[in-house]
Coordinates of C-alpha atoms and ligand atoms in Angstrom, one line a residue:
M1 CA -220.9 -40.7 7.4
G2 CA -220.7 -36.8 7.5
G3 CA -219.2 -36.6 3.9
K4 CA -215.6 -37.4 5.3
K5 CA -213.6 -39.4 2.8
S6 CA -210.9 -41.8 3.8
I7 CA -207.4 -41.1 2.6
G8 CA -207.1 -44.2 0.7
K9 CA -210.6 -43.0 -1.2
H10 CA -209.4 -39.4 -1.8
L11 CA -206.0 -40.6 -3.2
F12 CA -208.0 -42.9 -5.5
G13 CA -210.1 -39.8 -6.7
V14 CA -206.9 -38.0 -7.2
L15 CA -205.5 -40.9 -9.3
L16 CA -208.8 -41.2 -11.5
S17 CA -209.1 -37.6 -12.5
P18 CA -206.9 -36.4 -15.4
A19 CA -208.1 -32.9 -14.6
K20 CA -206.1 -33.4 -11.1
W21 CA -203.4 -35.0 -13.2
W22 CA -202.9 -31.8 -15.1
K23 CA -203.1 -29.5 -11.9
I24 CA -200.2 -31.6 -10.3
Y25 CA -198.3 -31.3 -13.3
S26 CA -198.7 -27.6 -13.8
L27 CA -198.4 -26.8 -9.9
Q28 CA -194.9 -29.1 -10.0
K29 CA -193.6 -27.5 -13.3
N30 CA -194.6 -23.9 -12.5
R31 CA -193.5 -23.9 -8.8
K32 CA -191.4 -20.8 -7.9
R33 CA -187.8 -21.3 -8.3
Q34 CA -186.9 -19.5 -5.1
D35 CA -183.4 -18.3 -4.4
R36 CA -182.6 -20.4 -1.1
A37 CA -180.4 -17.4 0.2
Q38 CA -183.6 -15.3 0.1
D39 CA -185.9 -17.6 2.0
D40 CA -184.1 -20.3 3.6
A41 CA -186.8 -22.4 5.4
Q42 CA -184.1 -24.7 7.0
L43 CA -182.6 -21.8 8.9
K44 CA -186.1 -20.3 9.9
L45 CA -186.8 -24.0 11.4
Y46 CA -183.8 -24.0 13.4
N47 CA -184.7 -20.7 14.9
Q48 CA -188.2 -22.0 15.7
I49 CA -186.3 -24.8 17.8
L50 CA -183.5 -22.5 19.1
P51 CA -185.1 -19.1 19.8
G52 CA -181.6 -17.6 20.7
D53 CA -181.1 -15.6 17.5
F54 CA -178.2 -17.8 16.6
L55 CA -178.1 -20.2 13.7
H56 CA -174.7 -21.5 14.3
Y57 CA -173.5 -24.8 15.9
G58 CA -172.6 -23.4 19.4
Y59 CA -169.5 -23.9 21.4
F60 CA -169.3 -26.7 24.1
E61 CA -166.6 -26.5 26.8
N62 CA -167.4 -30.0 27.8
T63 CA -166.7 -31.7 24.5
N64 CA -167.4 -35.2 25.9
I65 CA -171.1 -34.7 26.8
E66 CA -173.3 -37.5 25.5
P67 CA -176.4 -36.7 23.2
V68 CA -178.6 -38.7 25.5
K69 CA -177.8 -36.4 28.5
M70 CA -178.0 -33.1 26.5
S71 CA -181.1 -30.7 26.5
I72 CA -181.8 -27.7 24.0
Q73 CA -180.7 -25.5 27.0
D74 CA -177.1 -27.0 26.6
I75 CA -177.3 -26.0 22.9
Y76 CA -178.9 -22.5 23.7
D77 CA -175.8 -21.8 26.3
A78 CA -173.0 -23.1 23.8
Q79 CA -174.3 -20.9 21.1
L80 CA -174.0 -17.9 23.3
L81 CA -170.5 -19.0 24.2
Y82 CA -169.6 -19.5 20.6
A83 CA -170.8 -15.8 20.2
Q84 CA -168.7 -14.6 23.1
K85 CA -165.5 -16.4 21.9
L86 CA -165.9 -15.0 18.6
V87 CA -166.7 -11.3 19.8
E88 CA -163.7 -11.6 22.2
L89 CA -161.6 -11.4 18.8
V90 CA -163.3 -8.0 17.7
P91 CA -161.4 -4.9 19.1
N92 CA -163.2 -1.9 20.4
T93 CA -163.6 0.6 17.4
N94 CA -165.1 4.0 16.6
N95 CA -165.3 2.6 12.9
I96 CA -168.1 0.1 11.4
I97 CA -168.3 -3.5 12.2
M98 CA -170.1 -5.6 9.8
D99 CA -171.6 -8.6 10.4
V100 CA -172.1 -10.3 7.1
G101 CA -174.5 -13.4 7.2
C102 CA -176.1 -12.0 10.3
G103 CA -178.7 -14.6 10.6
M104 CA -181.4 -13.4 13.1
G105 CA -179.4 -10.9 14.6
G106 CA -178.0 -12.6 18.0
L107 CA -174.6 -11.3 17.5
L108 CA -175.6 -7.8 17.3
P109 CA -175.9 -7.0 21.3
L110 CA -172.5 -8.0 21.7
L111 CA -171.1 -6.5 18.9
N112 CA -172.8 -3.3 19.7
K113 CA -170.5 -3.3 23.0
K114 CA -167.6 -2.9 20.5
S115 CA -168.8 -0.2 18.1
N116 CA -171.7 2.0 18.1
Q117 CA -171.7 1.5 14.2
V118 CA -172.5 -2.1 13.7
I119 CA -174.4 -3.0 10.4
A120 CA -176.0 -6.3 9.9
L121 CA -176.1 -7.8 6.2
T122 CA -178.3 -10.8 5.2
P123 CA -180.1 -11.8 1.9
D124 CA -182.8 -13.4 3.8
N125 CA -186.3 -11.9 3.8
N126 CA -187.4 -13.5 7.1
Q127 CA -184.2 -12.6 8.7
V128 CA -184.4 -8.8 7.9
K129 CA -188.0 -8.7 8.9
H130 CA -186.9 -10.3 12.5
I131 CA -184.2 -8.0 12.7
T132 CA -185.8 -4.9 11.9
T133 CA -188.3 -5.4 14.5
K134 CA -186.4 -6.7 17.4
Y135 CA -182.9 -4.8 17.0
T136 CA -182.3 -1.2 16.2
N137 CA -179.2 -1.9 13.9
K138 CA -178.9 -0.8 10.4
V139 CA -179.6 -4.0 8.1
L140 CA -178.5 -4.5 4.4
H141 CA -180.7 -6.8 2.8
N142 CA -178.7 -8.4 0.0
K143 CA -176.0 -11.2 -0.6
F144 CA -172.6 -9.8 0.2
E145 CA -171.3 -10.4 -3.2
D146 CA -174.1 -7.8 -4.4
L147 CA -173.3 -5.0 -1.9
D148 CA -172.4 -1.7 -3.1
A149 CA -169.1 -1.2 -1.4
E150 CA -168.6 2.4 -2.2
P151 CA -170.4 3.9 0.8
Y152 CA -168.3 1.8 3.0
K153 CA -164.8 1.7 1.2
N154 CA -162.1 1.9 4.0
K155 CA -164.4 2.2 6.7
V156 CA -164.8 -1.2 8.1
Q157 CA -162.8 -2.2 11.3
T158 CA -164.1 -5.8 11.5
I159 CA -166.0 -7.9 9.1
V160 CA -167.5 -10.7 11.0
T161 CA -168.8 -13.9 9.2
S162 CA -170.3 -16.4 11.7
E163 CA -170.8 -19.8 9.8
S164 CA -171.6 -17.6 6.6
L165 CA -168.4 -17.6 5.0
Q166 CA -169.1 -21.1 3.5
Y167 CA -172.2 -19.4 1.4
L168 CA -169.7 -16.8 -0.2
N169 CA -168.4 -16.7 -3.6
L170 CA -164.9 -16.3 -2.7
D171 CA -163.8 -14.8 -6.2
I172 CA -166.3 -11.9 -5.3
A173 CA -165.9 -11.8 -1.4
L174 CA -162.4 -11.5 -1.0
P175 CA -161.5 -8.3 -3.2
L176 CA -164.9 -7.0 -1.4
I177 CA -163.5 -7.7 2.2
N178 CA -160.2 -6.2 0.9
K179 CA -162.1 -3.0 -0.4
L180 CA -164.2 -2.5 2.7
L181 CA -161.5 -2.8 5.5
V182 CA -159.6 0.1 6.9
Q183 CA -155.8 -0.2 7.2
G184 CA -155.0 -2.8 9.9
G185 CA -158.7 -4.0 9.7
T186 CA -159.6 -7.8 10.5
W187 CA -162.0 -10.1 9.3
V188 CA -163.2 -12.7 12.1
A189 CA -164.5 -15.7 10.3
C190 CA -165.8 -18.7 12.0
D191 CA -166.6 -21.8 9.9
Y192 CA -166.3 -25.4 8.9
F193 CA -164.2 -26.2 5.8
R194 CA -163.8 -29.6 3.7
I195 CA -160.5 -31.4 4.6
G196 CA -159.9 -33.6 1.6
A197 CA -162.7 -35.8 0.2
A198 CA -166.1 -35.2 1.5
H199 CA -169.3 -37.0 0.8
E200 CA -171.2 -33.8 0.4
K201 CA -170.0 -30.3 -0.5
S202 CA -170.8 -27.9 2.2
G203 CA -168.0 -25.5 3.4
H204 CA -165.0 -24.3 1.2
N205 CA -162.1 -26.8 0.6
Y206 CA -159.7 -25.7 3.0
N207 CA -156.3 -25.5 0.7
A208 CA -158.5 -23.9 -1.7
F209 CA -159.4 -21.2 0.5
L210 CA -155.8 -20.8 1.8
Q211 CA -154.7 -20.6 -1.8
N212 CA -157.5 -17.8 -2.5
L213 CA -156.8 -16.0 0.7
D214 CA -152.7 -15.7 -0.6
K215 CA -153.9 -14.5 -3.9
A216 CA -156.2 -12.0 -2.5
G217 CA -153.4 -10.6 -0.2
F218 CA -154.6 -12.0 3.0
T219 CA -153.0 -13.9 5.6
I220 CA -154.2 -15.8 8.9
T221 CA -153.2 -13.9 11.9
Y222 CA -154.9 -16.4 14.2
T223 CA -156.6 -19.9 14.1
K224 CA -158.2 -22.1 16.6
D225 CA -159.5 -25.6 15.7
I226 CA -163.0 -25.8 17.4
T227 CA -164.0 -28.7 15.8
P228 CA -164.3 -31.0 19.1
N229 CA -166.3 -28.0 20.6
I230 CA -169.0 -28.0 18.0
L231 CA -169.4 -31.7 17.7
P232 CA -171.7 -32.3 20.7
T233 CA -174.6 -30.2 18.7
I234 CA -174.0 -32.4 15.5
A235 CA -174.0 -35.6 17.9
Y236 CA -177.3 -34.6 19.5
V237 CA -179.0 -33.9 15.9
H238 CA -177.8 -37.3 14.8
W239 CA -178.9 -39.0 18.0
W240 CA -182.5 -37.3 17.5
A241 CA -182.4 -38.5 13.7
T242 CA -181.4 -42.1 14.2
Q243 CA -182.9 -42.8 17.7
I244 CA -186.3 -41.0 17.4
G245 CA -186.9 -39.7 13.9
M246 CA -186.0 -43.1 11.9
P247 CA -188.1 -45.2 14.5
I248 CA -191.1 -42.9 14.0
K249 CA -190.8 -42.9 10.4
Q250 CA -191.0 -46.8 10.5
F251 CA -193.7 -46.8 12.9
G252 CA -195.7 -44.5 10.5
I253 CA -194.9 -47.0 7.4
D254 CA -195.9 -49.8 9.5
K255 CA -199.1 -48.2 10.4
I256 CA -200.0 -47.5 6.8
K257 CA -199.1 -51.2 5.8
V258 CA -201.9 -52.4 8.3
K259 CA -204.4 -49.6 7.9
A260 CA -204.0 -49.0 4.4
P261 CA -202.4 -52.0 2.5
G262 CA -203.1 -50.6 -1.2
I263 CA -201.4 -47.1 -0.4
H264 CA -198.5 -49.0 1.0
Y265 CA -198.5 -51.3 -2.0
A266 CA -198.8 -48.1 -4.4
V267 CA -195.6 -46.2 -2.5
A268 CA -193.5 -49.4 -1.7
D269 CA -191.3 -49.0 -4.8
I270 CA -190.1 -45.5 -3.8
L271 CA -189.5 -46.1 0.0
P272 CA -185.9 -47.3 -0.5
Q273 CA -185.6 -43.9 -2.4
I274 CA -186.9 -41.9 0.3
D275 CA -184.7 -43.8 2.9
E276 CA -181.6 -43.3 0.9
K277 CA -182.4 -39.5 0.7
I278 CA -182.9 -39.6 4.7
N279 CA -179.8 -41.6 5.3
K280 CA -177.7 -39.1 3.2
N281 CA -179.2 -36.3 5.3
I282 CA -178.5 -38.2 8.3
N283 CA -174.9 -38.8 7.4
T284 CA -174.2 -34.9 7.1
V285 CA -174.9 -34.8 10.8
D286 CA -172.9 -38.0 11.8
P287 CA -170.1 -36.7 14.3
K288 CA -167.8 -39.2 12.9
I289 CA -168.1 -38.5 9.3
F290 CA -168.0 -34.7 10.1
S291 CA -164.7 -34.7 12.1
A292 CA -163.1 -37.0 9.5
E293 CA -164.1 -34.8 6.8
K294 CA -164.4 -31.3 8.1
Q295 CA -162.6 -28.8 10.2
Y296 CA -164.6 -26.2 12.3
L297 CA -162.0 -23.0 12.6
L298 CA -162.3 -19.6 14.4
M299 CA -159.6 -17.4 12.7
C300 CA -158.7 -13.8 12.4
I301 CA -157.6 -12.7 8.6
E302 CA -155.9 -9.5 7.8
R303 CA -154.0 -8.0 4.8
K304 CA -150.7 -9.1 4.4
Ligands
SAM401 C1 -176.0 -20.6 9.3 S1 -176.4 -19.0 9.3 C2 -175.3 -18.0 10.4 C3 -176.3 -17.0 10.9 C4 -175.4 -16.1 12.0 N1 -174.1 -15.3 11.5 C5 -175.0 -16.8 13.2 O1 -174.0 -17.1 13.6 O2 -176.2 -17.2 13.9 C6 -175.9 -18.3 7.5 C7 -176.3 -17.0 7.1 O3 -175.7 -16.6 6.0 C8 -176.4 -15.8 5.3 N2 -176.1 -16.1 3.8 C9 -176.4 -16.9 3.1 N3 -175.9 -16.8 1.8 C10 -175.3 -15.2 2.0 C11 -174.6 -14.5 1.1 N4 -174.4 -14.8 -0.3 N5 -174.2 -13.4 1.3 C12 -174.4 -13.0 3.0 N6 -174.9 -13.8 3.6 C13 -175.4 -14.9 3.2 C14 -177.6 -16.8 5.5 O4 -179.0 -16.0 5.3 C15 -177.5 -16.7 7.1 O5 -177.9 -15.4 7.5

């Protein structure tokens, strides 16, 4: 029948061919060890789902909104509001504003109203390509930790880190921020932190962060806990994963069990491991776990 092989026959052929085993082994072994910061597929996916050029959690005025009643438009609006809240803390200036970890560049049009010297920085190839085609701002294409600070020394009025502080190595980033800021300059940071024990490691530990700030000669001049305002986005993603994603996954497995029982038998042993991995990922977007383990803060930080 037109030479079309069933999936079962195809997999069986692969299993019986030592040449294919070798190919599979060498492809796996030699796979390019890509630095995630340079090509972050997850952030690229978020931008395809939410095309507002923001890659952060957004800010909901209505903290009681239920996931089942939310739309992508609500998240889109919340992301713009988050950007506006953050940019309200940035003063007008003739000096440089640097958007460190600028993502797809969504903050740039708002920051351009505050200065005509707004510089974006990201290590991600895809983000640089996007920004250079859509915005006129200068883009520095590197990790912040690798920035050549000399040309910008004491020339930056405001450094913005919008959900990018969590990626920075503080031992390198804090002295660098100190070097870049003009006298009286501000670092506006918006991000989440781990408070106490957490089941996964994203976000800096808040107490360690405070100690690092103090040691590096910084003090927090403004803080707002916006955890309740970002939680609706997390609750929405969690709702999709548990109410739509998991049932679809189970439907697929049940279908394979009926249509291709041999394949189901062959993979049955690894299904619990796959479930464990999925559940771990789902837990990171469980709003109850997030609010017990993390705190999302909007802050202004200045030299002491
Ligand atoms: C969650 S996104 C936030 C993007 C953007 N600030 C926003 O609010 O939409 C995190 C950003 O940090 C960048 N990033 C990751 N590691 C970095 C590093 N070491 N130095 C500078 N930026 C980094 C990512 O490429 C991405 O642009």
